[in-house]
XYZ file of C-alpha atoms in Angstrom:
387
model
C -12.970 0.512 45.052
C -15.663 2.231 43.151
C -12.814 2.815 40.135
C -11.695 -0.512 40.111
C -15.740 -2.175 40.112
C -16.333 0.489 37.101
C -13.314 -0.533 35.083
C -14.239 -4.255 35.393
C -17.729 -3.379 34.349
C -15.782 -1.136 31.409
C -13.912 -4.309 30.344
C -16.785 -6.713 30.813
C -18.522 -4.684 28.333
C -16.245 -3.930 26.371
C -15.375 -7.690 26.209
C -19.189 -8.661 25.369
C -19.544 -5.759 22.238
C -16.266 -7.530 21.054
C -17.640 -11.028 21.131
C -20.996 -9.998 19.584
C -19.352 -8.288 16.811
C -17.290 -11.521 16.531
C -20.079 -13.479 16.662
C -21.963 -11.612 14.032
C -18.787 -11.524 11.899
C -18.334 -15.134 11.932
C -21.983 -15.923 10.923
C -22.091 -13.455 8.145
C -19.323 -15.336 6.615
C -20.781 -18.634 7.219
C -24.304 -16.937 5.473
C -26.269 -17.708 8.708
C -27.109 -13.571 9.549
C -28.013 -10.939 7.442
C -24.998 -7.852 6.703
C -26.269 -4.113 5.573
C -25.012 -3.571 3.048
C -23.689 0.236 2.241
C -24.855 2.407 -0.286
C -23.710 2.469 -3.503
C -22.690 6.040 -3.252
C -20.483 4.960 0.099
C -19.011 1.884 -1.510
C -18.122 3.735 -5.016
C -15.464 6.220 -2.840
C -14.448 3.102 -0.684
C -13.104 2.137 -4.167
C -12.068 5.264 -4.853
C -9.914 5.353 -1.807
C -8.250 2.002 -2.205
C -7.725 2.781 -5.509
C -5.905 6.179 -4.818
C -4.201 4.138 -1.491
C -2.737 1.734 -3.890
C -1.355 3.873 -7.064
C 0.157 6.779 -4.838
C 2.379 4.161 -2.706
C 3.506 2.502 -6.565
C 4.274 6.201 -7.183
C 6.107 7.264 -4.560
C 8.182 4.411 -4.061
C 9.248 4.345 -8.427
C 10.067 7.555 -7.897
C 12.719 7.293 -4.838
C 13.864 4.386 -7.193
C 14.230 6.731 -9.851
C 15.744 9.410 -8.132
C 18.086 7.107 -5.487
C 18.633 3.954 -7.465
C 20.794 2.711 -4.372
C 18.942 0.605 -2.208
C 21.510 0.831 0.448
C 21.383 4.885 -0.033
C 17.878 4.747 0.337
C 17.297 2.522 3.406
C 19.883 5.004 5.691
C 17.913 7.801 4.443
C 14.951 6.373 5.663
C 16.842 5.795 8.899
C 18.382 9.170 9.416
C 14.663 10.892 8.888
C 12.859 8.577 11.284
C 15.305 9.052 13.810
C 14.751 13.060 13.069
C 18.673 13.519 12.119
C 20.144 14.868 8.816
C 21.895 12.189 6.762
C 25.608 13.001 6.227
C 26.272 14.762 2.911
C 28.186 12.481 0.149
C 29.174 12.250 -3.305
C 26.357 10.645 -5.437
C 27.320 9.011 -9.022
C 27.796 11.674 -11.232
C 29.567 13.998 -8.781
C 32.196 11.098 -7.881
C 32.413 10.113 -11.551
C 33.600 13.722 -12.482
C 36.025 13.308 -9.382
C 38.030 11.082 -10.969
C 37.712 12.108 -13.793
C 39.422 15.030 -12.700
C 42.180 13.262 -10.654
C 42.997 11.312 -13.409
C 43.503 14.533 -15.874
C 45.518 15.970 -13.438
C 47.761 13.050 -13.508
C 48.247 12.616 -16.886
C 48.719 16.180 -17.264
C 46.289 18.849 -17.992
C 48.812 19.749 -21.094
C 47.896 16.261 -22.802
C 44.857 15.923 -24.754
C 43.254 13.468 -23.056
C 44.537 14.620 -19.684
C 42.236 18.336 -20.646
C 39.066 16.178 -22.008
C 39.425 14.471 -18.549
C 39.434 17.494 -16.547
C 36.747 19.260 -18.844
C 34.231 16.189 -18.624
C 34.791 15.784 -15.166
C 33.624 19.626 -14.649
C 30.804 18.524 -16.708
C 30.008 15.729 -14.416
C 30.372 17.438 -11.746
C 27.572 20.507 -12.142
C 25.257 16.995 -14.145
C 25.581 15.847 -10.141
C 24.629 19.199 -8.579
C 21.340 19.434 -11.156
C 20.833 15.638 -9.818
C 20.371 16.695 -5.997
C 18.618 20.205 -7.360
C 16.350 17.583 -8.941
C 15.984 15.334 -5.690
C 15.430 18.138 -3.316
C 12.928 19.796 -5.465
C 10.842 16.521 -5.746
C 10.881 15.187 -2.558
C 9.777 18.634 -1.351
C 6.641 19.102 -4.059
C 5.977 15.367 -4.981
C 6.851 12.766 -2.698
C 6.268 14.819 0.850
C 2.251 15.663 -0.528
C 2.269 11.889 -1.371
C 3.605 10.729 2.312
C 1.499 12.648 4.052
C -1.684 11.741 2.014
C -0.446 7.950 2.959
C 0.550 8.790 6.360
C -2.444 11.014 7.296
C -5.478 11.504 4.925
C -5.657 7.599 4.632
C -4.641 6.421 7.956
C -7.698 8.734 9.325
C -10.105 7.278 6.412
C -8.869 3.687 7.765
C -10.212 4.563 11.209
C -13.065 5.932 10.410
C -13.987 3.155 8.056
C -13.173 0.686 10.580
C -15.378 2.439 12.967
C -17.946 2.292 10.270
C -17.741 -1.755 10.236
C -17.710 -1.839 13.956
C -21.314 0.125 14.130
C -22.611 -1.745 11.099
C -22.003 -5.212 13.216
C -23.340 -3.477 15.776
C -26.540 -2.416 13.822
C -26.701 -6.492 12.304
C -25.975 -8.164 15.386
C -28.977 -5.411 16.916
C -31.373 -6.978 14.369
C -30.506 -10.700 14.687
C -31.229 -9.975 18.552
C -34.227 -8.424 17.558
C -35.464 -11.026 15.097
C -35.088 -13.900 17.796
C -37.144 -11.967 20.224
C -39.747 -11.846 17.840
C -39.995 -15.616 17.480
C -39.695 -16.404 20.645
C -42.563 -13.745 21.287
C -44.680 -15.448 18.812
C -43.916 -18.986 20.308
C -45.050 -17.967 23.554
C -48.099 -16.127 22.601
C -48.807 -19.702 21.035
C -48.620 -21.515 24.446
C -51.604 -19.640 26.299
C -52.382 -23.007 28.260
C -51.053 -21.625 31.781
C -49.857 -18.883 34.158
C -46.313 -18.972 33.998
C -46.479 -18.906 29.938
C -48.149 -15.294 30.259
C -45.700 -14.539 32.079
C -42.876 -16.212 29.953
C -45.262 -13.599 26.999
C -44.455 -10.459 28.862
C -40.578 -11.247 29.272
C -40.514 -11.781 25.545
C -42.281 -8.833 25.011
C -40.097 -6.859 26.892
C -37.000 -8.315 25.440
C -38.578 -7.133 21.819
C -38.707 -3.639 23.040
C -35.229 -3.877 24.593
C -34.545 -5.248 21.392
C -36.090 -2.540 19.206
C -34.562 -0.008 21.215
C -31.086 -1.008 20.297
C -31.701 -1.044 17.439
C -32.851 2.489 16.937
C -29.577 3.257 18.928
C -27.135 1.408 16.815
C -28.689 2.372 13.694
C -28.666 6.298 13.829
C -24.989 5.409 15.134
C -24.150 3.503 11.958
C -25.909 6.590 9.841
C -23.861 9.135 11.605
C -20.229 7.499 11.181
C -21.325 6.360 7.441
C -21.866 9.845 6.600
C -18.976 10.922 8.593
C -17.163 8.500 6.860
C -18.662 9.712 3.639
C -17.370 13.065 4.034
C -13.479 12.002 4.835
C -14.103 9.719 1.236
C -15.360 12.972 -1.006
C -12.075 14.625 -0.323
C -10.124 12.066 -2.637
C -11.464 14.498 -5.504
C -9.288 17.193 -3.717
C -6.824 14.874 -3.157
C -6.281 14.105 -6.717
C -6.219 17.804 -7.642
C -3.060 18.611 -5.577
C -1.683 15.598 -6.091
C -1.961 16.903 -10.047
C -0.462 19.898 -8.898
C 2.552 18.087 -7.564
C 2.563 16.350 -10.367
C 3.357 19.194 -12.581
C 5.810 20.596 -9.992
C 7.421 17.218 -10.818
C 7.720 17.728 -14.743
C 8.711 21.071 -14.380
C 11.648 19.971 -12.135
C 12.472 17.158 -14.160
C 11.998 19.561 -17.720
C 14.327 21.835 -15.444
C 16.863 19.165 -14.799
C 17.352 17.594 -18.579
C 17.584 21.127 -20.077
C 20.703 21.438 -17.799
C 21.996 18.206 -18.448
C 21.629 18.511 -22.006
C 23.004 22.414 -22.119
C 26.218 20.991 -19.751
C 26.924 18.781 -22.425
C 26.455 20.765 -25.229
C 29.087 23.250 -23.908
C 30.888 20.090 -23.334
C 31.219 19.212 -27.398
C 31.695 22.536 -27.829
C 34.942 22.445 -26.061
C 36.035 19.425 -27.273
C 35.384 19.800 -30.863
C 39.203 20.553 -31.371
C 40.011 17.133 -29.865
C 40.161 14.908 -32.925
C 42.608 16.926 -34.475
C 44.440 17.799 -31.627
C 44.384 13.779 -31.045
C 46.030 13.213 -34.575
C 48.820 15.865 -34.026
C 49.925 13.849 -30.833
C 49.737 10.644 -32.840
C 52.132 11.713 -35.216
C 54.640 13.051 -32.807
C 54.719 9.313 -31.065
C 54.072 6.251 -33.155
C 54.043 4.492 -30.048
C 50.384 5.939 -28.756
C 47.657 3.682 -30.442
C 44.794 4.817 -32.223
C 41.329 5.159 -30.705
C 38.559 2.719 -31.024
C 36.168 4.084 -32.953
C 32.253 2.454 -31.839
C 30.173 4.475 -33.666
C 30.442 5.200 -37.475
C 28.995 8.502 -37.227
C 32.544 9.553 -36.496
C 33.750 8.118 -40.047
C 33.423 11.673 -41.494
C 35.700 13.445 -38.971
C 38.239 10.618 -38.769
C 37.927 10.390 -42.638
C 38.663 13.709 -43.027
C 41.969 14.203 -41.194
C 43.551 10.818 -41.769
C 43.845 11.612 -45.221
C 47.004 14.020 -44.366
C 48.767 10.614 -42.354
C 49.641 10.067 -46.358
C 52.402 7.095 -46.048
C 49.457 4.964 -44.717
C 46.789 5.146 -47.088
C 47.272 4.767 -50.691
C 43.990 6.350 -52.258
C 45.240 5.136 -55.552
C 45.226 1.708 -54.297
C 42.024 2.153 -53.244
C 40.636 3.683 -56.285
C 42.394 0.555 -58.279
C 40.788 -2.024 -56.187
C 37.328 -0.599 -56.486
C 37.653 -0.324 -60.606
C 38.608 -4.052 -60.551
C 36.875 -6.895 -59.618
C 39.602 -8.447 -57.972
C 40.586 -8.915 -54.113
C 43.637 -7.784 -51.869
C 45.484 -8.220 -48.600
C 45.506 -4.898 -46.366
C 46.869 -4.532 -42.690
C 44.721 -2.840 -40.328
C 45.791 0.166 -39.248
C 43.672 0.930 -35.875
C 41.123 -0.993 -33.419
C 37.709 -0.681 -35.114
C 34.319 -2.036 -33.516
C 31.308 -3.076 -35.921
C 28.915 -0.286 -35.337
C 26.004 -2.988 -36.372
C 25.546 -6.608 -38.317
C 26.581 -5.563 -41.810
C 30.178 -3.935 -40.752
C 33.207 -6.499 -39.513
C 35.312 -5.520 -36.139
C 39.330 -5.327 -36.959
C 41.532 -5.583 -34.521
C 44.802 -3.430 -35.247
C 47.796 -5.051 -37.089
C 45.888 -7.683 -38.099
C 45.611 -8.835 -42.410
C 42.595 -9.125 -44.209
C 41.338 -9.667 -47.302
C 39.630 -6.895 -48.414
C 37.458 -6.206 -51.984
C 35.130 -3.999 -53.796
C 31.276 -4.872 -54.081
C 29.015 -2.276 -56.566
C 26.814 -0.168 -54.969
C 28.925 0.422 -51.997
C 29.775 3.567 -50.136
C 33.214 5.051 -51.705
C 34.846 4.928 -48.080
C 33.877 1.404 -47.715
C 35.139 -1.731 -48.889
C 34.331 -5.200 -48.255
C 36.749 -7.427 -45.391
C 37.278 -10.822 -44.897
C 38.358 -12.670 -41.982
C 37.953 -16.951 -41.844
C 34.351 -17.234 -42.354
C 33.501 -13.399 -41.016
C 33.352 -10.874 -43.645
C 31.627 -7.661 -43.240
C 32.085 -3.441 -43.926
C 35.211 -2.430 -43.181
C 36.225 1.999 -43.495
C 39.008 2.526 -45.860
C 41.007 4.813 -43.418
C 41.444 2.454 -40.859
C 43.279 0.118 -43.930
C 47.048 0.015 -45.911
C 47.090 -2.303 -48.696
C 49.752 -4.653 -48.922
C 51.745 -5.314 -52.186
């Protein structure tokens, strides 16, 4: 019985702290009671905080964009390591890419050209995917687990704490408002010395403006020892910010790591495919049935330039060398797909007739083609002039 009469009283107080705070709350907005106001000091790191709050959550979740760009991938991740389980182990992009890569250069035939540059990128793509989880585990250990826990922990405490700080500073106002209507009402009565029962009505008053002063004493060395306990929590952002720099450069070290890799894999890469052009040729010859290749980029003019020339029954260089003395124009088939590297160059398509011609200035392996009302570069290689 005892238990039960104190928890009522618990919750009855309880209850009326709540609806004072309330109270006080609802008239500060209103500007009918007066707030404290913190310290400048106090509300600079309250900044500070929300600042570092807001930046480290854009952070960390850009990053686990950047290193899991699949949202899918990412939400069962966060699954698996709420529910304290490992997720299961799978292929990720460039890991799967390099698969098939592989399966198809086994089925073509790892004898072929193209069935060995399949199999060789593939390996490529295949250690570019292990450097990709290298580069996951590494930052989620030094640069997204400090960042969690600084959300999850260091802030959720300064949260608390501040909101216990804004619980004693109603407190502290709603003390003061109490203590501010005693006064008047002290004053009123001491006006009204007429009668008995108004001395009387002085001496509650004046007891009420002790009461009064007393809680406020109370509440305000409570609200002075959270603010500076809440003050303390706040100066640790500086620390904060110099291991989250730390991390930081964990981060760019793993990432530095990760592109050197990349970039090394793939120069071994062209470095083992630098035979392929030719090789490519050589199996053209043998089969006039395999197409040539589509060539995208005229940086590759020089290489293709300089073994075409040996295909000699489809480019006549004298021709060539005619057409660019005169002034005049000529039909030419296309020989090969080619696609316009930029604005100035015209795409062919292979088999196809155009009129081709000579403008001064222009490169020697270059002529002028046109198609309809297109016209643009076209290479000389990928052209046979027509009688």
């Amino acid at each position: 019985m005892n238990i039960m009469d104190f928890n009522v009283k618990k919750f009855a107080a309880d209850a009326g702290t709540f609806l004072s705070r309330a109270v006080q709350f609802t008239e500060e907005k209103l500007g009918q009671a007066e707030k404290t106001e913190l310290d400048a000091h106090l509300e600079n790191l309250l900044s500070k905080a929300e600042c570092t709050k807001l930046w480290t959550e854009k952070i960390m979740k850009q990053t686990e964009v950047l290193l899991q760009p699949n949202p899918n991938a990412r939400i069962e991740e966060f699954v698996y390591e709420k529910l304290d389980r490992k997720a299961p182990s799978r292929m990720n992009n460039p890991e799967l890419l390099g698969q098939y890569m592989i399966d198809a250069g086994n089925e073509f035939g790892p004898g072929t050209a193209y069935g060995n540059a399949l199999i060789k990128c593939g390996e490529t793509q295949k250690r570019i995917g292990t450097a990709d989880r290298e580069l996951i585990q590494t930052s989620a250990i030094n640069f997204l687990t400090p960042l969690r826990n600084f959300i999850e922990g260091d802030y959720k405490t300064i949260t608390k704490e501040r909101k216990l700080l804004q619980n004693k500073r109603l407190d502290l106002d709603a003390a003061k408002t109490r203590l501010k209507k005693a006064k008047v009402a002290e004053a009123r009565a001491a006006q009204l010395n007429t009668s008995q029962p108004e001395e009387n009505n002085i001496m509650i008053w004046a007891e009420e403006v002790t009461k009064s002063e007393q809680e406020v004493r109370i509440t305000q060395s409570e609200f002075d020892r959270q603010a500076e306990i809440t003050r303390l929590l706040l100066e640790g952002i500086s620390s904060t910010h110099a291991h989250h720099l730390r991390c930081l450069n964990d981060f760019v070290e793993a990432q530095m790591t990760y592109y050197a890799q990349c970039y090394q894999y793939m120069l071994d890469l062209q470095k083992q495919l630098g035979s392929f052009p030719s090789t490519f040729l050589s199996n053209n010859n043998q089969s006039s049935l395999t197409p040539a290749p589509s060539v995208s980029a005229s940086s590759v003019l020089a290489s293709a330039s300089a073994s075409l020339p040996s295909v000699s029954n489809s480019v006549n260089t004298s021709g060539f060398s005619e057409l660019k003395a005169s002034s005049g124009s000529r039909k030419a088939r296309v020989l090969y797909d080619y696609d316009a590297a930029n604005s100035s160059e015209l795409s062919l398509l292979a088999d196809e007739v155009i009129t081709v011609y000579s403008v001064p200035g222009m490169d020697s392996d270059w002529l002028m083609g046109e198609r309809g009302n297109q016209k643009g570069k076209v290479p000389i290689t990928y052209l046979e002039l027509l009688n």
